[in-house]
XYZ file of N, CA and C in Angstrom:
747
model
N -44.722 226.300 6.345
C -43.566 225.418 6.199
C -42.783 225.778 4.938
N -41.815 226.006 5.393
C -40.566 226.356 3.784
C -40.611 224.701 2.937
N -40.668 224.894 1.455
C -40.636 224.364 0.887
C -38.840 223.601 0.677
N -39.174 222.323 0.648
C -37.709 221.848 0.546
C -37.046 221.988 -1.010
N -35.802 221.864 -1.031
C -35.341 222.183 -2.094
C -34.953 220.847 -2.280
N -35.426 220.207 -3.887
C -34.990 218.978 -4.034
C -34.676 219.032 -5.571
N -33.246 218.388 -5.893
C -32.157 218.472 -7.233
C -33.068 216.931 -7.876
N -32.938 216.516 -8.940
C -33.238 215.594 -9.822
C -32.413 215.074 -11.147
N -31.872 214.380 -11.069
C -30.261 213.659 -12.258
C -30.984 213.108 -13.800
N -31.739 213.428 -14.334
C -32.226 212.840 -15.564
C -31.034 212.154 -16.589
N -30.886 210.752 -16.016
C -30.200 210.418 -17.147
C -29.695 210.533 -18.387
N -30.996 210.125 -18.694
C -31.807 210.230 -20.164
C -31.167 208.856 -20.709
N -30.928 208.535 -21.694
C -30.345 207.245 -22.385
C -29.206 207.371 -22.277
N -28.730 207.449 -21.342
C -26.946 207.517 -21.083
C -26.651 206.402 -19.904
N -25.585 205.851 -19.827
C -24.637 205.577 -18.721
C -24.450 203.752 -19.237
N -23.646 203.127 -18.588
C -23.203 201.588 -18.653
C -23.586 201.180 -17.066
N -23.304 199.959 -16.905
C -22.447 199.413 -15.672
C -21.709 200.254 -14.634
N -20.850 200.245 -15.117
C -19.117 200.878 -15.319
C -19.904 202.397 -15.166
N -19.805 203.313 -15.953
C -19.871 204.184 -15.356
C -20.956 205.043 -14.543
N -22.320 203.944 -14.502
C -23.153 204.584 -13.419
C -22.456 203.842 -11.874
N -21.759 202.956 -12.013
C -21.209 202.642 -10.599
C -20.144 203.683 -10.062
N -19.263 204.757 -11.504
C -19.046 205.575 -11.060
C -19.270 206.448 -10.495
N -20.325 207.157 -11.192
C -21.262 208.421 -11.062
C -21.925 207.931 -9.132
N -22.573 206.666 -9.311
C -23.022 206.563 -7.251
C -21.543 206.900 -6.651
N -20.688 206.051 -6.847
C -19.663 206.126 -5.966
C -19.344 207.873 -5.485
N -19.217 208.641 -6.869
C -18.745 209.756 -6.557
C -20.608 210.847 -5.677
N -21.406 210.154 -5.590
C -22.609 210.575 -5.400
C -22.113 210.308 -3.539
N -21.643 209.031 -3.636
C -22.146 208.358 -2.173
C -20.875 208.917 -0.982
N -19.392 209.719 -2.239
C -18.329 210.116 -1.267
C -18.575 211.828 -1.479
N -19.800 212.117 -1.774
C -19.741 213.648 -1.736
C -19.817 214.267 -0.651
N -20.190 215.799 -0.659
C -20.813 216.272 0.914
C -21.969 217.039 0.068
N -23.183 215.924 0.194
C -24.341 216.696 -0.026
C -25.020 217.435 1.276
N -25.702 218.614 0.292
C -26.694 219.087 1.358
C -27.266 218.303 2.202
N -27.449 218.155 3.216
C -28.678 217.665 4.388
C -30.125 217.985 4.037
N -30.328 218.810 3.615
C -31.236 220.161 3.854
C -31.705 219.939 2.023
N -31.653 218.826 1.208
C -31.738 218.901 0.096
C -32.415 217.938 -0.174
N -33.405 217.461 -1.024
C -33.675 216.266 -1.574
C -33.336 215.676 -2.793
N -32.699 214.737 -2.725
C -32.007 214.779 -4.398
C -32.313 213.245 -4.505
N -32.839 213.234 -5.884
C -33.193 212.230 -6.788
C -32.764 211.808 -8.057
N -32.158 210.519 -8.786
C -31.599 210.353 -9.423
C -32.485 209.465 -10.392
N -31.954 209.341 -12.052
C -33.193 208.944 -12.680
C -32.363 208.300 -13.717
N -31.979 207.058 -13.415
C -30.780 206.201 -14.599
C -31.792 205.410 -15.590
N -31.676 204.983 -17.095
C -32.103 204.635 -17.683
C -32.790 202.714 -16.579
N -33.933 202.741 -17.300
C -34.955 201.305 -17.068
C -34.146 200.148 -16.508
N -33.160 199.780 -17.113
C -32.042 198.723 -16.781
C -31.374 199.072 -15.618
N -30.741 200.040 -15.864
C -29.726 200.095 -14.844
C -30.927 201.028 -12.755
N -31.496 200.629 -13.260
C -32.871 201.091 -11.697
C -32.146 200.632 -11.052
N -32.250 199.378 -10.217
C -32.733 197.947 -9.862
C -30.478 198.280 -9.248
N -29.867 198.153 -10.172
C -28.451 199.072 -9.470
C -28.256 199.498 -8.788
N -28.391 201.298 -9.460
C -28.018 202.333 -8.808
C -28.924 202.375 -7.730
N -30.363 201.782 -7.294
C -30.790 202.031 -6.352
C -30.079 201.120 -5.232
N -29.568 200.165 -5.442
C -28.924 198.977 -4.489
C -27.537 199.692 -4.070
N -27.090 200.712 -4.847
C -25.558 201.232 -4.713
C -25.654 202.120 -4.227
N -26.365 203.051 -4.229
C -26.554 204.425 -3.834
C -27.094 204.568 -2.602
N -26.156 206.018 -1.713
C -26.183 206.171 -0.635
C -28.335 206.207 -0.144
N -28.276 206.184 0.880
C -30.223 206.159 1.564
C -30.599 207.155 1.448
N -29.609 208.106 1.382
C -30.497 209.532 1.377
C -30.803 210.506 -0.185
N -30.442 209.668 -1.135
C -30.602 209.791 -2.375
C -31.252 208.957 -2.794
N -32.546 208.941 -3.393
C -33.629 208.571 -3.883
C -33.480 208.206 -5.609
N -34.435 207.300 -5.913
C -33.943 206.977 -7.286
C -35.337 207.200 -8.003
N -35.406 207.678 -9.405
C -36.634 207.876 -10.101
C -36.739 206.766 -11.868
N -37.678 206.182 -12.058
C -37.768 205.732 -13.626
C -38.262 207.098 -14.638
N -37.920 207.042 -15.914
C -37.953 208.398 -16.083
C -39.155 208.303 -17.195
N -40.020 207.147 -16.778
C -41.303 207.018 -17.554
C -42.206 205.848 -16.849
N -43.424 205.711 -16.917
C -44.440 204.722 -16.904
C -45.413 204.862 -17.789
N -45.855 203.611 -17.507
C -47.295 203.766 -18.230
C -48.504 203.881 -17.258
N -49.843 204.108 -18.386
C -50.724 204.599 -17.226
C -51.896 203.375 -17.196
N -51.173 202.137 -17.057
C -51.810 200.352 -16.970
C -50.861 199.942 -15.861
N -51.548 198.874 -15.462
C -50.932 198.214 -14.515
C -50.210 197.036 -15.211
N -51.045 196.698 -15.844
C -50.328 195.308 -16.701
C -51.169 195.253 -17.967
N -51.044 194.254 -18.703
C -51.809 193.799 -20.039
C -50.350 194.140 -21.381
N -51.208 193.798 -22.462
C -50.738 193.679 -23.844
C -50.018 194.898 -24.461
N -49.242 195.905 -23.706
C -47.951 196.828 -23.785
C -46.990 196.495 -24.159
N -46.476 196.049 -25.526
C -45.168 195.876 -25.538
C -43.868 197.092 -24.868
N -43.083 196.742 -24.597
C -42.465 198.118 -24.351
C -42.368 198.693 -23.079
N -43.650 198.759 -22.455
C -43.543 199.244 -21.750
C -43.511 199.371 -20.396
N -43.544 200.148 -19.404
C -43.313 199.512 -17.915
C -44.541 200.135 -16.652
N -44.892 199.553 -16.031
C -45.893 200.309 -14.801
C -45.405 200.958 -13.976
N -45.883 201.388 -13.044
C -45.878 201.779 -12.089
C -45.308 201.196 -10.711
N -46.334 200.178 -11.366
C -46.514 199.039 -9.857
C -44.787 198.109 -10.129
N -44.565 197.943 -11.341
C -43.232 197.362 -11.589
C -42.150 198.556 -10.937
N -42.124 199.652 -11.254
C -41.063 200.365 -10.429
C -41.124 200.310 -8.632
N -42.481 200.177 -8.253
C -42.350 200.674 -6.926
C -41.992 198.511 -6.332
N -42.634 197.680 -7.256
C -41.437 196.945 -6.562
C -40.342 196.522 -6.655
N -39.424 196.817 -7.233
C -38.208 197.134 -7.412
C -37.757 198.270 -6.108
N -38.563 199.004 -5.536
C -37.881 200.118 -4.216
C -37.876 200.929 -4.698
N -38.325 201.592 -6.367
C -38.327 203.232 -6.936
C -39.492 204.207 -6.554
N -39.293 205.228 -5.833
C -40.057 205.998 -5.324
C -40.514 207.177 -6.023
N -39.809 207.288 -6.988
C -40.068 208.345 -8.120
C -40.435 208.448 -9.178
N -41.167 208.904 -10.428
C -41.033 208.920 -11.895
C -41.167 210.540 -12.624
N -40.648 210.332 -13.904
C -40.128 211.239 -14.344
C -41.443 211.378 -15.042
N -42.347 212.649 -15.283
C -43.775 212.236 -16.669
C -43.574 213.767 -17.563
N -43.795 213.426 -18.168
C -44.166 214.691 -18.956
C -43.375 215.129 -20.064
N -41.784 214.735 -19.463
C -40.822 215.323 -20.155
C -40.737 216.056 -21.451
N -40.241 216.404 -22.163
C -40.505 217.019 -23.189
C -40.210 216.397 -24.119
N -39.017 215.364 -24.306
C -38.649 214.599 -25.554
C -39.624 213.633 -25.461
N -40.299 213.102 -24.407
C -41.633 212.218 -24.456
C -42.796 212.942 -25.347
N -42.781 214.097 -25.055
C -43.927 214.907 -26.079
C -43.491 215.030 -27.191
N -42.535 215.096 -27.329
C -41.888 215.504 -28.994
C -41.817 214.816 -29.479
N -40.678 213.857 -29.145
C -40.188 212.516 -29.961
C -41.449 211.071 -30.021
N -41.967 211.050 -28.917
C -42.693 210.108 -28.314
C -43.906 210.492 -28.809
N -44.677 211.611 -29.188
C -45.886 212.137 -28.851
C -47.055 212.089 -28.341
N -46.257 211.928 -27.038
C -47.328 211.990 -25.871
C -48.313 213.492 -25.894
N -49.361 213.344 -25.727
C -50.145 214.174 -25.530
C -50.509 214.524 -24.230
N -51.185 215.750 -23.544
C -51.123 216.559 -22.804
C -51.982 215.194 -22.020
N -52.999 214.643 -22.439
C -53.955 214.065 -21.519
C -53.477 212.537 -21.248
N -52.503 212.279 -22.002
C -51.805 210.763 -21.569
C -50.950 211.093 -20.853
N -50.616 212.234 -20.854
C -49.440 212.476 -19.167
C -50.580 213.071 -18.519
N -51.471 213.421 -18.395
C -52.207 213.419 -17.279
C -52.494 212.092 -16.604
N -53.334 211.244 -17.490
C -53.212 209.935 -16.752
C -52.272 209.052 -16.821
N -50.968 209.548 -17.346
C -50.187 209.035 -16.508
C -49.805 209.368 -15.207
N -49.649 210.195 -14.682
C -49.688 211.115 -13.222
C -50.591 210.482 -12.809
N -52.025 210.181 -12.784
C -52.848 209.627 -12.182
C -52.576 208.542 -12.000
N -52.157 207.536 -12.776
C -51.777 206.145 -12.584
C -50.791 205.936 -11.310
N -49.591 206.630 -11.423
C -48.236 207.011 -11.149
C -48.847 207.258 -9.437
N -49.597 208.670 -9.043
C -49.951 208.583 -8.128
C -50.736 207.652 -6.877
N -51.635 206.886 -8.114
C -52.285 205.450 -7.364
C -51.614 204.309 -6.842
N -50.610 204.436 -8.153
C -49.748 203.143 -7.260
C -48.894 202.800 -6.338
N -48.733 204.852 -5.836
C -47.804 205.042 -4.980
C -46.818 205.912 -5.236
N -46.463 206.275 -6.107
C -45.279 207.111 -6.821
C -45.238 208.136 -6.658
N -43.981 208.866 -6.063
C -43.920 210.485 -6.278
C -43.692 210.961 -7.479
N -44.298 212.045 -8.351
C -44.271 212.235 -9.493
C -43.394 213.714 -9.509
N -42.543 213.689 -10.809
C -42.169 215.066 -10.914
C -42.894 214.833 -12.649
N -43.909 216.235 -12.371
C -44.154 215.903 -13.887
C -43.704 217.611 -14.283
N -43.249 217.211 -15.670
C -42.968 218.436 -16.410
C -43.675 219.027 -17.698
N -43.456 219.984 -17.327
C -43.656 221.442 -18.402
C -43.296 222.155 -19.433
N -43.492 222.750 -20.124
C -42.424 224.016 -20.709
C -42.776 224.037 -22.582
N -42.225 225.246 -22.462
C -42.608 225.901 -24.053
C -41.673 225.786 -25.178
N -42.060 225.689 -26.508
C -40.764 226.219 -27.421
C -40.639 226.994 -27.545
N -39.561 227.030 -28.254
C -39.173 228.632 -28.478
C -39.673 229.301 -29.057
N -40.798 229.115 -30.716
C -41.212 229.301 -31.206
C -42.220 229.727 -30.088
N -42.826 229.336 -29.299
C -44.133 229.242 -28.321
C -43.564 230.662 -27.631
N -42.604 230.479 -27.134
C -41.985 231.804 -26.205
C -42.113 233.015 -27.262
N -41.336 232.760 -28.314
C -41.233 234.425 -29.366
C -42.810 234.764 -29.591
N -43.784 233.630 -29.360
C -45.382 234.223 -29.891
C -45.793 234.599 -28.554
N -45.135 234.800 -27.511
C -45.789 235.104 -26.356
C -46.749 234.205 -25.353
N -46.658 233.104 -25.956
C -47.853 231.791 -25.243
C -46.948 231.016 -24.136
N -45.917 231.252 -23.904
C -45.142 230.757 -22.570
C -46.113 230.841 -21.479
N -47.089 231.212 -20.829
C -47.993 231.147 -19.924
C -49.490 230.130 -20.641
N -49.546 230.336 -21.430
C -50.707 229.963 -22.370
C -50.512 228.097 -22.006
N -49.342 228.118 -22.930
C -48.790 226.421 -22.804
C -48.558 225.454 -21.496
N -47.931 226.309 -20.871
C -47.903 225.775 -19.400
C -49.020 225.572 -18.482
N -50.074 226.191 -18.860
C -51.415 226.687 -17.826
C -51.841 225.610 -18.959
N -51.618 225.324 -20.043
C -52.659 224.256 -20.956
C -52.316 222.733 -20.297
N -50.809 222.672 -20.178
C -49.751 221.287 -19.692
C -50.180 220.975 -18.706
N -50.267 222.035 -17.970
C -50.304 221.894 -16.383
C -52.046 221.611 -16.040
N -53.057 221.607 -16.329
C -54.573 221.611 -16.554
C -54.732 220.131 -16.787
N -54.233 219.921 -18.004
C -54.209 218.579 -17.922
C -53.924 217.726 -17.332
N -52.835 217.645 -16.254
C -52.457 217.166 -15.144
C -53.429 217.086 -13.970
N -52.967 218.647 -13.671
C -54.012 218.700 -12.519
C -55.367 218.414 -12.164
N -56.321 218.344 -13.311
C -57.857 217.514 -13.193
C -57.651 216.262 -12.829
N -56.604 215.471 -13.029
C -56.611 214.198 -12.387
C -55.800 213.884 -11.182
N -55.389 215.337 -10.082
C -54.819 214.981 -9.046
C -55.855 215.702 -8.212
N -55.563 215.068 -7.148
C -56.779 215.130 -6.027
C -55.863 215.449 -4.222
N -54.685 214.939 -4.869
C -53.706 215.481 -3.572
C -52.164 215.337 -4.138
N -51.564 216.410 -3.454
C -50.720 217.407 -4.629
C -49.519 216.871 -3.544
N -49.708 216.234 -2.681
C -48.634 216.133 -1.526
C -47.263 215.482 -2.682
N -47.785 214.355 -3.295
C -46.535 213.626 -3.700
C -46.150 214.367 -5.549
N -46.318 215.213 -5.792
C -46.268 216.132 -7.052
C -45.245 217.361 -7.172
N -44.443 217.130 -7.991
C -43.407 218.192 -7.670
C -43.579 218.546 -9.211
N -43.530 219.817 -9.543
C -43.820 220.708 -11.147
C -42.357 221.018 -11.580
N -42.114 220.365 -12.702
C -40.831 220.661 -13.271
C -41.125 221.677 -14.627
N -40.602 222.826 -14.410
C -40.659 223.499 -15.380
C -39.385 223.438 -16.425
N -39.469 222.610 -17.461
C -38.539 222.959 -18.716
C -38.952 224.025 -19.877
N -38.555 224.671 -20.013
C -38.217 225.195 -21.136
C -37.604 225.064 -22.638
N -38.097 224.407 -23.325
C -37.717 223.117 -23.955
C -36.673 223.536 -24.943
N -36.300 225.104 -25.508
C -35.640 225.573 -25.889
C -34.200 225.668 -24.880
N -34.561 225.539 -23.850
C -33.085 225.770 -23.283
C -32.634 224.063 -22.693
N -33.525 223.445 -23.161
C -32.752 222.051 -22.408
C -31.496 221.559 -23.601
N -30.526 221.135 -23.203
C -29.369 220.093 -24.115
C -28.865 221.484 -24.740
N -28.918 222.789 -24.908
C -28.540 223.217 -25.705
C -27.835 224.059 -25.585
N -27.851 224.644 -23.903
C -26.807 225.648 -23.504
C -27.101 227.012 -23.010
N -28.150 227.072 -23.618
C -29.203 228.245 -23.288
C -29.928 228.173 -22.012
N -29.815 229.035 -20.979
C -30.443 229.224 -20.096
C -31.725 230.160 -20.192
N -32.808 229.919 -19.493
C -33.752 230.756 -18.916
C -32.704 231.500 -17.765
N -32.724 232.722 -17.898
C -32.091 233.860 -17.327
C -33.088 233.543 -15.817
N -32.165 234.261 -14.672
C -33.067 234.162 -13.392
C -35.017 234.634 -13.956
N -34.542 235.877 -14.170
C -35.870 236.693 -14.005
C -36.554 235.797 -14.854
N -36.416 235.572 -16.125
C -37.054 234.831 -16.678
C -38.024 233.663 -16.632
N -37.155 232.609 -15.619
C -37.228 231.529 -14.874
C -38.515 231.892 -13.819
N -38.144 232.730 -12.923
C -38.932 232.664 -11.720
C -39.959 233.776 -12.621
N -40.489 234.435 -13.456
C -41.287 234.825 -14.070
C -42.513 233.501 -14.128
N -42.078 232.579 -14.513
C -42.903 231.502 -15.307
C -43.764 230.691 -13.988
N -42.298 230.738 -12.785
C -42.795 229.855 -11.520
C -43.541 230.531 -11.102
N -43.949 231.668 -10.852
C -44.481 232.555 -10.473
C -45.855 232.415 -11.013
N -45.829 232.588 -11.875
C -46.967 232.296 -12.903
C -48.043 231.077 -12.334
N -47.450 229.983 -12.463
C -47.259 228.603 -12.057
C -47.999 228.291 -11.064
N -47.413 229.255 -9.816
C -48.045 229.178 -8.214
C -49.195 230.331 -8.263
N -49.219 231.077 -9.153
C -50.484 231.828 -9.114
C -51.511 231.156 -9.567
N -51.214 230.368 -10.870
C -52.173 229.752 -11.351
C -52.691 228.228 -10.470
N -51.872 227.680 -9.496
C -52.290 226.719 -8.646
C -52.996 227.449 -7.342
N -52.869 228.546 -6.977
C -53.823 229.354 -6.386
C -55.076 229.437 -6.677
N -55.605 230.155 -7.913
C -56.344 230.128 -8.178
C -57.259 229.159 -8.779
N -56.811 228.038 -9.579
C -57.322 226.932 -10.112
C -57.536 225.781 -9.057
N -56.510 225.856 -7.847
C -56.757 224.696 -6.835
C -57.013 224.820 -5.477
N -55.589 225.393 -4.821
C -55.894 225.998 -3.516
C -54.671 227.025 -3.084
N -54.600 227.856 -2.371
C -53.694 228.475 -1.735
C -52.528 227.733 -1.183
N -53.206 226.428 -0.273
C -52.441 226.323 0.323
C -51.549 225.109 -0.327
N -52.259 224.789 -1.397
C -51.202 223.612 -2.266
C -50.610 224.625 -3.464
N -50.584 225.508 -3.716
C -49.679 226.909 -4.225
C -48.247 227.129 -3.276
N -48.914 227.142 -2.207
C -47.937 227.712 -1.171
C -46.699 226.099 -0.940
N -47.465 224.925 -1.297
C -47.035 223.895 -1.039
C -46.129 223.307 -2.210
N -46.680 223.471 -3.066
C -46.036 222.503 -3.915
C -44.601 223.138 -4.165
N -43.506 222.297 -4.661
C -42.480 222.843 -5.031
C -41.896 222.922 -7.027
N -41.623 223.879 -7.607
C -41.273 223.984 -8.885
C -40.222 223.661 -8.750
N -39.804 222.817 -9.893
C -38.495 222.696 -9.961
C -38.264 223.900 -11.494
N -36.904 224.253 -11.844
C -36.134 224.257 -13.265
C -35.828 223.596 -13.410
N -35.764 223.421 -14.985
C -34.657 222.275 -15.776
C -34.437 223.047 -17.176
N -33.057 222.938 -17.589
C -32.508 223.412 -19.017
C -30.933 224.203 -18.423
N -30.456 223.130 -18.968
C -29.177 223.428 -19.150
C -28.348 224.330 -17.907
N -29.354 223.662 -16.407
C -28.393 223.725 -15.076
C -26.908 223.182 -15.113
N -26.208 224.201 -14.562
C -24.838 223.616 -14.248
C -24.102 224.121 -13.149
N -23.448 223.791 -12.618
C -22.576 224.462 -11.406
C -22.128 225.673 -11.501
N -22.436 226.323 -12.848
C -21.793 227.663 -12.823
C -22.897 228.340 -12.473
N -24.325 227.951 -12.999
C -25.657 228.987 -13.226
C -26.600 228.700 -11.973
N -26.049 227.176 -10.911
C -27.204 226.779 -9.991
C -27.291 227.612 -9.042
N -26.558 228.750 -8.517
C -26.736 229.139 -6.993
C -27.007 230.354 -7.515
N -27.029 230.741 -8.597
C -27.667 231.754 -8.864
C -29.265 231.996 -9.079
N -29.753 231.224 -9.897
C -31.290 230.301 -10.014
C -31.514 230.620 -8.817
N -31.148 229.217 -7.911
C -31.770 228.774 -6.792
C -32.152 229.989 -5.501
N -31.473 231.201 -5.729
C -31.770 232.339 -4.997
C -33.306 233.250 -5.611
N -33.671 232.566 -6.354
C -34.920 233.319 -7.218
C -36.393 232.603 -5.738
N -37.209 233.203 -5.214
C -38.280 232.893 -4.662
C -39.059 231.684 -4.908
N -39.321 231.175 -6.232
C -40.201 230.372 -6.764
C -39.416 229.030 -6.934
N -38.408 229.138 -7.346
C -37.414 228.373 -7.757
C -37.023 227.566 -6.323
N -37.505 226.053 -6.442
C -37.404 225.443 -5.720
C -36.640 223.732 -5.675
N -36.051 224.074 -7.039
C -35.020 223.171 -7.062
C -34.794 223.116 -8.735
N -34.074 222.076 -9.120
C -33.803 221.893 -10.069
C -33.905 220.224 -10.640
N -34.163 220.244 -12.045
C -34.053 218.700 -12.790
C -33.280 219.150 -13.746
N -31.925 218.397 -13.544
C -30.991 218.394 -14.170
C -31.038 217.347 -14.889
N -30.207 217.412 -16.328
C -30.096 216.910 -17.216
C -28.458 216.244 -17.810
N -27.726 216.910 -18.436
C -26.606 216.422 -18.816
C -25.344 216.272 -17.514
N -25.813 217.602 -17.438
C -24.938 218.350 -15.681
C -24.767 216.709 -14.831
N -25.851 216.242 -14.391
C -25.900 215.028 -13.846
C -25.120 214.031 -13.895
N -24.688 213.907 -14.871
C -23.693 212.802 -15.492
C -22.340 213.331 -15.113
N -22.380 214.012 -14.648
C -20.958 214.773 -14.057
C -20.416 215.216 -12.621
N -19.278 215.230 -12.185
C -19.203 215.235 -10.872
C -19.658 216.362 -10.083
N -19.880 217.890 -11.450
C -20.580 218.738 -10.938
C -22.307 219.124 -10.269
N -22.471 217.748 -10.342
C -24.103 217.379 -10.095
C -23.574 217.913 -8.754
N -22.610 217.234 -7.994
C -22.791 217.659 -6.381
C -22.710 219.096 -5.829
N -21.934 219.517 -6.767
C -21.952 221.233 -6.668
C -23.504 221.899 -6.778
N -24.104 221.565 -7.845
C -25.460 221.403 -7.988
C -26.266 221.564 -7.545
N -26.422 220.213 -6.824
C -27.134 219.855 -5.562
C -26.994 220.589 -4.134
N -25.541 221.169 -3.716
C -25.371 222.334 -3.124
C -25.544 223.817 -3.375
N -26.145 223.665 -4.634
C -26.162 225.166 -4.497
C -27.116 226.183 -3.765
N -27.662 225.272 -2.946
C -28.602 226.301 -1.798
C -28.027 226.602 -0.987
N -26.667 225.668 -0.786
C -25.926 226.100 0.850
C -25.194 226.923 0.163
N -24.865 227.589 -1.284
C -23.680 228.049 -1.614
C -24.558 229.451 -1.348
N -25.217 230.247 -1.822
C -26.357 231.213 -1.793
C -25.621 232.397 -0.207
């Protein structure tokens, strides 16, 4: 079975009212792919919205949980709180969660585990600094990220691998094709061998860092490369270009 190609809108701490009712509207009068899965990921508040506004065939994601169901968390939100609200997605791993946040490799593991129990499709993410890339550990880090995850999944069906590159996110810098599908590559070898063939063959990688309508249909022609999590791009009407760029190919 060909792997579907599915786009992802990472908010991040951006948008109002006002202009995420824009951003659906121009979502809900586009001509998206058919043939695409695309998921959108508006800050905590505005969920409970854009999922009520937005067309059925666009899916909505929280772009964090925790890995509790309930108790003495200030702050923070479950699982089980997104999926009743109607959110089918969450965002884990991210990289400003590791950085800024400092989440560690094994609290986004069980967060993924949590995330998965309660029902949630997870896109959890990946990726190196730059510093990490110039020492050559770009495989090292990811196979460390990704380990941690994977000991606590047991079925890979609802798991989609977002590879960032944490040097090229917000900043303009792309992972070059080869580059990119170098890493995915990597990625599905190493879920070969560490899990199974046929959840290698299954799962889908996404990119993320500094996608845009100029660089997506180029990417998206790379083998491994099986969609994208977009970031700023999203917030813009070029998300739909984006999101087409498999039919553009």
């Amino acid at each position: 079975m060909p792997r579907k190609f599915i786009v992802g809108g990472n908010f991040k701490l951006n948008g109002s009212q006002s202009s995420l009712q824009t951003l659906v509207e121009g979502l809900n009068q586009g001509n998206l792919d058919s043939n695409v899965e695309i998921v959108v990921s508006p800050p905590f508040v505005y969920l409970d919205q854009v999922r009520k506004a937005v067309r059925k065939d666009v899916a909505v994601a929280g772009q964090n949980c925790y890995s509790k169901a309930s108790g003495a968390y200030t702050g923070e939100v479950a699982a089980e709180m997104l999926k009743d609200i109607g959110i089918e997605w969450v965002i884990l791993g991210h990289s400003e969660r590791r950085e800024i946040f400092k989440e560690t490799d094994d609290e986004i593991g069980l967060k993924v585990a949590h995330a998965l129990k309660a029902g949630l499709k997870v896109m959890a993410c990946i990726g190196e600094k730059l510093e990490e890339r110039e020492a050559n550990k770009t495989t090292e880090v990811v196979v460390r990220q990704l380990a941690a995850i994977a000991k606590h999944v047991s079925d890979w069906t609802n798991v989609v691998i977002a590879y960032e590159p944490v040097w090229a996110i917000g900043t303009g810098k792309v992972a070059t094709p080869d580059q990119a599908q170098e890493v995915h590559k990597d990625i599905r070898a190493w879920l070969k061998e560490k899990v199974s063939a046929e959840v290698a063959e299954a799962t889908r990688i996404m990119y993320g860092g500094s996608v845009n309508g100029g660089n997506a249909a180029t990417l998206a022609k790379e083998e491994d490369i099986d969609g994208f999590l977009v970031g700023g791009a999203s917030l813009k009407p070029e998300f739909v270009t984006i999101c087409n760029a498999k039919a553009r190919m």
